Structure formats: structure tokens, C-alpha cells
Amino acid sequence: MVQAKKTAAYRVIAGPGGKRVFRFYCDISGALCCVTKSIRTDTEDEALEIAWETEGRWAFDRCPQCGRYVSSAMFNINAERCLDCAPWENEYPVFCHHCGIRLKDPDAFFCPACGARLLVGGTEEEEGRTE
């Protein structure tokens, strides 16, 4: 059983007067998905709860299989799972599952930005590339 996470990965930026800004990141790609407004509370835990409930959680999809919070680029909407749990099958992905950039070439086998393998079906020999 997957232990439930309360929020996506985050960083806290402390400001003057006890104000805090939270930055929430995709649990797969590490991409920044949400920066909250400044929140002033007595404790960081209180501020985190407010930030997550009012702004953060709306920027993510949660995978019911592994429990991670991921950006829409890292979520297979057809399978309702993250791309690690349900990779695209015989479909051209719209986003690179590794770095999250939007893909433009439907015939590409590798991401033009990070070099990750894009083709989900077949083998590397079929692609004409081997490592």
C-alpha cells in the first residue's frame, strides 16, 4: 500500500513579518508547477496547509497507483495514472515524460531537449538507433 503524501514536493521562501511563499514541484519531472501568494501564519505547517488547499493542489494530478502529485504533462489522462505507472502505449506523447516540454515532431524517437526516449512501442532496433 502506498503511503499517502499530503502535498507535492515543495520549497518554502520565508519573507519579512513571518510571511511565506511556497513553490510546489512535479514529483516526477521536478518542474515548478505553482508559486503561491504570500501567506502569514504562526507556523510553517499552518501556512503549508493553507497554501496547498487554496492554490497548490489545483495545479496537480494525483496518481491513484503510486500517490505522487504530477503536472498534467506527466499524467496519462487515458489511464488516469502518472506516466511512470501508465506510460503512453502506441500513442504519440504530447509532452516529454522526462523533462516536460511540449513535443512537436510526431515522428521523433527522442526528446529534442533532454534526449529521453519517446517511443513507447517497439524496440530500439526498429527505431534504427541503438546505444
PDB file of C-alpha atoms in Angstrom:
ATOM      1  CA  MET A   1       0.000   0.000   0.000  1.00  0.00           C
ATOM      2  CA  VAL A   2       1.274   3.449  -0.946  1.00  0.00           C
ATOM      3  CA  GLN A   3       1.717   5.868   1.924  1.00  0.00           C
ATOM      4  CA  ALA A   4      -0.359   8.950   1.231  1.00  0.00           C
ATOM      5  CA  LYS A   5       1.591  12.155   0.668  1.00  0.00           C
ATOM      6  CA  LYS A   6      -0.058  15.321   1.875  1.00  0.00           C
ATOM      7  CA  THR A   7       1.448  17.593  -0.785  1.00  0.00           C
ATOM      8  CA  ALA A   8       3.671  17.633  -3.811  1.00  0.00           C
ATOM      9  CA  ALA A   9       7.365  18.353  -3.332  1.00  0.00           C
ATOM     10  CA  TYR A  10       7.828  21.959  -2.219  1.00  0.00           C
ATOM     11  CA  ARG A  11      10.212  24.660  -1.078  1.00  0.00           C
ATOM     12  CA  VAL A  12       9.438  27.470   1.337  1.00  0.00           C
ATOM     13  CA  ILE A  13      10.645  31.003   0.831  1.00  0.00           C
ATOM     14  CA  ALA A  14      10.468  32.936   4.087  1.00  0.00           C
ATOM     15  CA  GLY A  15       9.759  36.634   3.855  1.00  0.00           C
ATOM     16  CA  PRO A  16       9.528  39.582   6.231  1.00  0.00           C
ATOM     17  CA  GLY A  17       6.969  39.548   9.033  1.00  0.00           C
ATOM     18  CA  GLY A  18       6.523  35.774   9.073  1.00  0.00           C
ATOM     19  CA  LYS A  19       5.185  35.615   5.533  1.00  0.00           C
ATOM     20  CA  ARG A  20       5.908  32.501   3.493  1.00  0.00           C
ATOM     21  CA  VAL A  21       5.690  31.681  -0.198  1.00  0.00           C
ATOM     22  CA  PHE A  22       5.525  28.051  -1.295  1.00  0.00           C
ATOM     23  CA  ARG A  23       6.803  26.614  -4.563  1.00  0.00           C
ATOM     24  CA  PHE A  24       5.304  23.249  -5.494  1.00  0.00           C
ATOM     25  CA  TYR A  25       7.072  20.884  -7.915  1.00  0.00           C
ATOM     26  CA  CYS A  26       6.048  17.857 -10.005  1.00  0.00           C
ATOM     27  CA  ASP A  27       7.081  14.639  -8.234  1.00  0.00           C
ATOM     28  CA  ILE A  28       8.334  13.089 -11.498  1.00  0.00           C
ATOM     29  CA  SER A  29       9.905  15.839 -13.589  1.00  0.00           C
ATOM     30  CA  GLY A  30      10.714  18.296 -10.823  1.00  0.00           C
ATOM     31  CA  ALA A  31       9.118  21.072 -12.894  1.00  0.00           C
ATOM     32  CA  LEU A  32       7.813  24.091 -10.995  1.00  0.00           C
ATOM     33  CA  CYS A  33       4.008  23.933 -11.167  1.00  0.00           C
ATOM     34  CA  CYS A  34       2.777  26.513  -8.677  1.00  0.00           C
ATOM     35  CA  VAL A  35       4.058  29.524  -6.750  1.00  0.00           C
ATOM     36  CA  THR A  36       1.633  30.653  -4.057  1.00  0.00           C
ATOM     37  CA  LYS A  37       0.785  34.073  -2.804  1.00  0.00           C
ATOM     38  CA  SER A  38       2.478  35.186   0.388  1.00  0.00           C
ATOM     39  CA  ILE A  39       0.863  33.597   3.459  1.00  0.00           C
ATOM     40  CA  ARG A  40       1.220  34.820   7.026  1.00  0.00           C
ATOM     41  CA  THR A  41       0.530  32.380   9.861  1.00  0.00           C
ATOM     42  CA  ASP A  42       2.014  31.448  13.213  1.00  0.00           C
ATOM     43  CA  THR A  43       3.592  28.205  11.997  1.00  0.00           C
ATOM     44  CA  GLU A  44       5.025  26.833   8.767  1.00  0.00           C
ATOM     45  CA  ASP A  45       2.708  23.808   8.987  1.00  0.00           C
ATOM     46  CA  GLU A  46      -0.329  26.106   9.061  1.00  0.00           C
ATOM     47  CA  ALA A  47       0.977  28.089   6.114  1.00  0.00           C
ATOM     48  CA  LEU A  48       1.671  24.904   4.153  1.00  0.00           C
ATOM     49  CA  GLU A  49      -1.854  23.627   4.704  1.00  0.00           C
ATOM     50  CA  ILE A  50      -3.368  26.920   3.537  1.00  0.00           C
ATOM     51  CA  ALA A  51      -1.028  27.170   0.537  1.00  0.00           C
ATOM     52  CA  TRP A  52      -1.735  23.600  -0.555  1.00  0.00           C
ATOM     53  CA  GLU A  53      -5.509  23.747  -0.122  1.00  0.00           C
ATOM     54  CA  THR A  54      -6.036  27.163  -1.699  1.00  0.00           C
ATOM     55  CA  GLU A  55      -3.537  27.073  -4.571  1.00  0.00           C
ATOM     56  CA  GLY A  56      -1.111  24.164  -4.775  1.00  0.00           C
ATOM     57  CA  ARG A  57      -3.305  21.105  -5.126  1.00  0.00           C
ATOM     58  CA  TRP A  58      -5.191  22.564  -8.099  1.00  0.00           C
ATOM     59  CA  ALA A  59      -2.003  22.583 -10.190  1.00  0.00           C
ATOM     60  CA  PHE A  60      -1.534  18.786  -9.978  1.00  0.00           C
ATOM     61  CA  ASP A  61      -2.979  15.424 -10.864  1.00  0.00           C
ATOM     62  CA  ARG A  62      -2.561  12.738  -8.212  1.00  0.00           C
ATOM     63  CA  CYS A  63      -1.747   9.214  -9.327  1.00  0.00           C
ATOM     64  CA  PRO A  64      -4.015   6.753  -7.522  1.00  0.00           C
ATOM     65  CA  GLN A  65      -1.481   3.957  -8.026  1.00  0.00           C
ATOM     66  CA  CYS A  66       1.717   5.477  -6.599  1.00  0.00           C
ATOM     67  CA  GLY A  67       0.316   8.520  -4.790  1.00  0.00           C
ATOM     68  CA  ARG A  68       2.589  11.089  -6.434  1.00  0.00           C
ATOM     69  CA  TYR A  69       1.440  14.569  -7.400  1.00  0.00           C
ATOM     70  CA  VAL A  70       2.384  15.289 -11.004  1.00  0.00           C
ATOM     71  CA  SER A  71       1.956  18.016 -13.601  1.00  0.00           C
ATOM     72  CA  SER A  72      -0.522  17.445 -16.414  1.00  0.00           C
ATOM     73  CA  ALA A  73       2.458  16.762 -18.715  1.00  0.00           C
ATOM     74  CA  MET A  74       3.382  13.757 -16.560  1.00  0.00           C
ATOM     75  CA  PHE A  75      -0.168  12.335 -16.372  1.00  0.00           C
ATOM     76  CA  ASN A  76      -1.709   9.821 -18.786  1.00  0.00           C
ATOM     77  CA  ILE A  77      -5.296  11.033 -18.750  1.00  0.00           C
ATOM     78  CA  ASN A  78      -6.486   7.961 -20.670  1.00  0.00           C
ATOM     79  CA  ALA A  79      -5.253   5.609 -17.927  1.00  0.00           C
ATOM     80  CA  GLU A  80      -5.755   8.123 -15.090  1.00  0.00           C
ATOM     81  CA  ARG A  81      -2.238   7.377 -13.827  1.00  0.00           C
ATOM     82  CA  CYS A  82       1.141   9.110 -13.877  1.00  0.00           C
ATOM     83  CA  LEU A  83       3.423   8.297 -16.799  1.00  0.00           C
ATOM     84  CA  ASP A  84       5.683   6.157 -14.614  1.00  0.00           C
ATOM     85  CA  CYS A  85       2.728   3.921 -13.685  1.00  0.00           C
ATOM     86  CA  ALA A  86       0.988   4.044 -17.098  1.00  0.00           C
ATOM     87  CA  PRO A  87       3.323   5.062 -19.943  1.00  0.00           C
ATOM     88  CA  TRP A  88       1.775   6.034 -23.246  1.00  0.00           C
ATOM     89  CA  GLU A  89       1.173   2.932 -25.333  1.00  0.00           C
ATOM     90  CA  ASN A  90       1.153   3.191 -29.111  1.00  0.00           C
ATOM     91  CA  GLU A  91       0.265   6.856 -28.820  1.00  0.00           C
ATOM     92  CA  TYR A  92       2.459   9.803 -29.573  1.00  0.00           C
ATOM     93  CA  PRO A  93       3.015  11.664 -26.297  1.00  0.00           C
ATOM     94  CA  VAL A  94       2.266  15.377 -26.298  1.00  0.00           C
ATOM     95  CA  PHE A  95       4.901  16.093 -23.644  1.00  0.00           C
ATOM     96  CA  CYS A  96       8.269  14.545 -22.859  1.00  0.00           C
ATOM     97  CA  HIS A  97       7.791  12.301 -19.820  1.00  0.00           C
ATOM     98  CA  HIS A  98      11.245  13.192 -18.531  1.00  0.00           C
ATOM     99  CA  CYS A  99      11.602  16.977 -18.844  1.00  0.00           C
ATOM    100  CA  GLY A 100       8.000  18.019 -19.519  1.00  0.00           C
ATOM    101  CA  ILE A 101       8.490  20.100 -22.677  1.00  0.00           C
ATOM    102  CA  ARG A 102       5.764  20.093 -25.340  1.00  0.00           C
ATOM    103  CA  LEU A 103       6.749  17.877 -28.272  1.00  0.00           C
ATOM    104  CA  LYS A 104       6.189  18.993 -31.850  1.00  0.00           C
ATOM    105  CA  ASP A 105       7.522  16.188 -34.049  1.00  0.00           C
ATOM    106  CA  PRO A 106       5.212  13.127 -34.105  1.00  0.00           C
ATOM    107  CA  ASP A 107       7.976  11.044 -35.727  1.00  0.00           C
ATOM    108  CA  ALA A 108      10.680  11.787 -33.138  1.00  0.00           C
ATOM    109  CA  PHE A 109      12.043   8.884 -31.113  1.00  0.00           C
ATOM    110  CA  PHE A 110      13.965  11.026 -28.642  1.00  0.00           C
ATOM    111  CA  CYS A 111      13.183  14.325 -26.905  1.00  0.00           C
ATOM    112  CA  PRO A 112      14.903  17.223 -28.669  1.00  0.00           C
ATOM    113  CA  ALA A 113      15.588  18.935 -25.326  1.00  0.00           C
ATOM    114  CA  CYS A 114      16.787  16.191 -22.974  1.00  0.00           C
ATOM    115  CA  GLY A 115      17.300  13.161 -25.233  1.00  0.00           C
ATOM    116  CA  ALA A 116      14.869  10.852 -23.384  1.00  0.00           C
ATOM    117  CA  ARG A 117      13.369   8.005 -25.389  1.00  0.00           C
ATOM    118  CA  LEU A 118       9.850   8.956 -26.589  1.00  0.00           C
ATOM    119  CA  LEU A 119       8.638   5.928 -28.490  1.00  0.00           C
ATOM    120  CA  VAL A 120       6.683   3.657 -26.198  1.00  0.00           C
ATOM    121  CA  GLY A 121       6.061   0.717 -28.510  1.00  0.00           C
ATOM    122  CA  GLY A 122       8.577  -1.298 -30.495  1.00  0.00           C
ATOM    123  CA  THR A 123      12.270  -1.701 -29.881  1.00  0.00           C
ATOM    124  CA  GLU A 124      15.341   0.433 -30.370  1.00  0.00           C
ATOM    125  CA  GLU A 125      16.363  -1.771 -33.307  1.00  0.00           C
ATOM    126  CA  GLU A 126      13.046  -0.924 -35.016  1.00  0.00           C
ATOM    127  CA  GLU A 127      13.811   2.753 -34.497  1.00  0.00           C
ATOM    128  CA  GLY A 128      17.123   2.373 -36.242  1.00  0.00           C
ATOM    129  CA  ARG A 129      19.011   3.505 -33.138  1.00  0.00           C
ATOM    130  CA  THR A 130      20.913   1.526 -30.596  1.00  0.00           C
ATOM    131  CA  GLU A 131      23.064   2.688 -27.749  1.00  0.00           C
TER     132      GLU A 131
END
